[in-house]
Coordinates of C-alpha atoms in Angstrom, one line a residue:
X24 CA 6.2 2.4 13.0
X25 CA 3.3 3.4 11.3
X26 CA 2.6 2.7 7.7
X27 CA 3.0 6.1 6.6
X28 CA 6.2 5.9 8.0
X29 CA 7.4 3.2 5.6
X30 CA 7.5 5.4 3.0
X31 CA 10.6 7.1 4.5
X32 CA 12.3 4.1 5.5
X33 CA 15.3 2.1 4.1
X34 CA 15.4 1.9 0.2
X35 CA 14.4 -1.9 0.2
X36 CA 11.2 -1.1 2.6
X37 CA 7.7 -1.2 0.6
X38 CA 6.9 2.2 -1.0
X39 CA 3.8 3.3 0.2
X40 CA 1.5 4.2 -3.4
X41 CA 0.3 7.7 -3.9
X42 CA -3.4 6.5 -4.1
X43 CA -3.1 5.1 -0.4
X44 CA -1.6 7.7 0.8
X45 CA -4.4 9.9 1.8
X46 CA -6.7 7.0 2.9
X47 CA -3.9 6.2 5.5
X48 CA -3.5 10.2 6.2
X49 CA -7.4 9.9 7.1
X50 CA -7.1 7.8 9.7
X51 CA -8.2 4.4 7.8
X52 CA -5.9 1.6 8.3
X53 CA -5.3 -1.4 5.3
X54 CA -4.6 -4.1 6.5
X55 CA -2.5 -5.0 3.6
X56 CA 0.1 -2.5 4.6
X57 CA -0.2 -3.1 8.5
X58 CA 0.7 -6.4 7.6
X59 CA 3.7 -5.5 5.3
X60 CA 2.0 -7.8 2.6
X61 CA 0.9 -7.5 -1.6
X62 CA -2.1 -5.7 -2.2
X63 CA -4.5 -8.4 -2.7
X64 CA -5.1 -8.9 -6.7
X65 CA -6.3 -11.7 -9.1
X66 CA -5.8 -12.5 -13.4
X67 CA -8.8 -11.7 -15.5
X68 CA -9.6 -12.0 -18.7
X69 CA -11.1 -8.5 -19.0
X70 CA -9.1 -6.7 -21.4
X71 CA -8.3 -2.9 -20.0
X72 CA -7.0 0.4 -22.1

């Protein structure tokens, strides 16, 4: 099963976002998803809008 595959799957599969969608349409591959895993991310202090 392919990771763009996911997005069709069962309703408690991972939802593939819309921003990673084309990347994995292109051909790339993220690892994150390949490994069925959180996107990595980290707390800052850095207030956003």
């Amino acid at each position: 099963m392919t990771a763009l595959q996911k997005t069709t799957s069962n309703a408690g599969a991972p939802e593939i976002k819309r921003a990673e969608q084309p990347l994995l349409q292109a051909g790339l591959r993220l690892k994150h998803i390949e490994e069925d895993r959180t996107v990595p991310m980290y707390r800052t202090s850095i207030a956003t809008e």
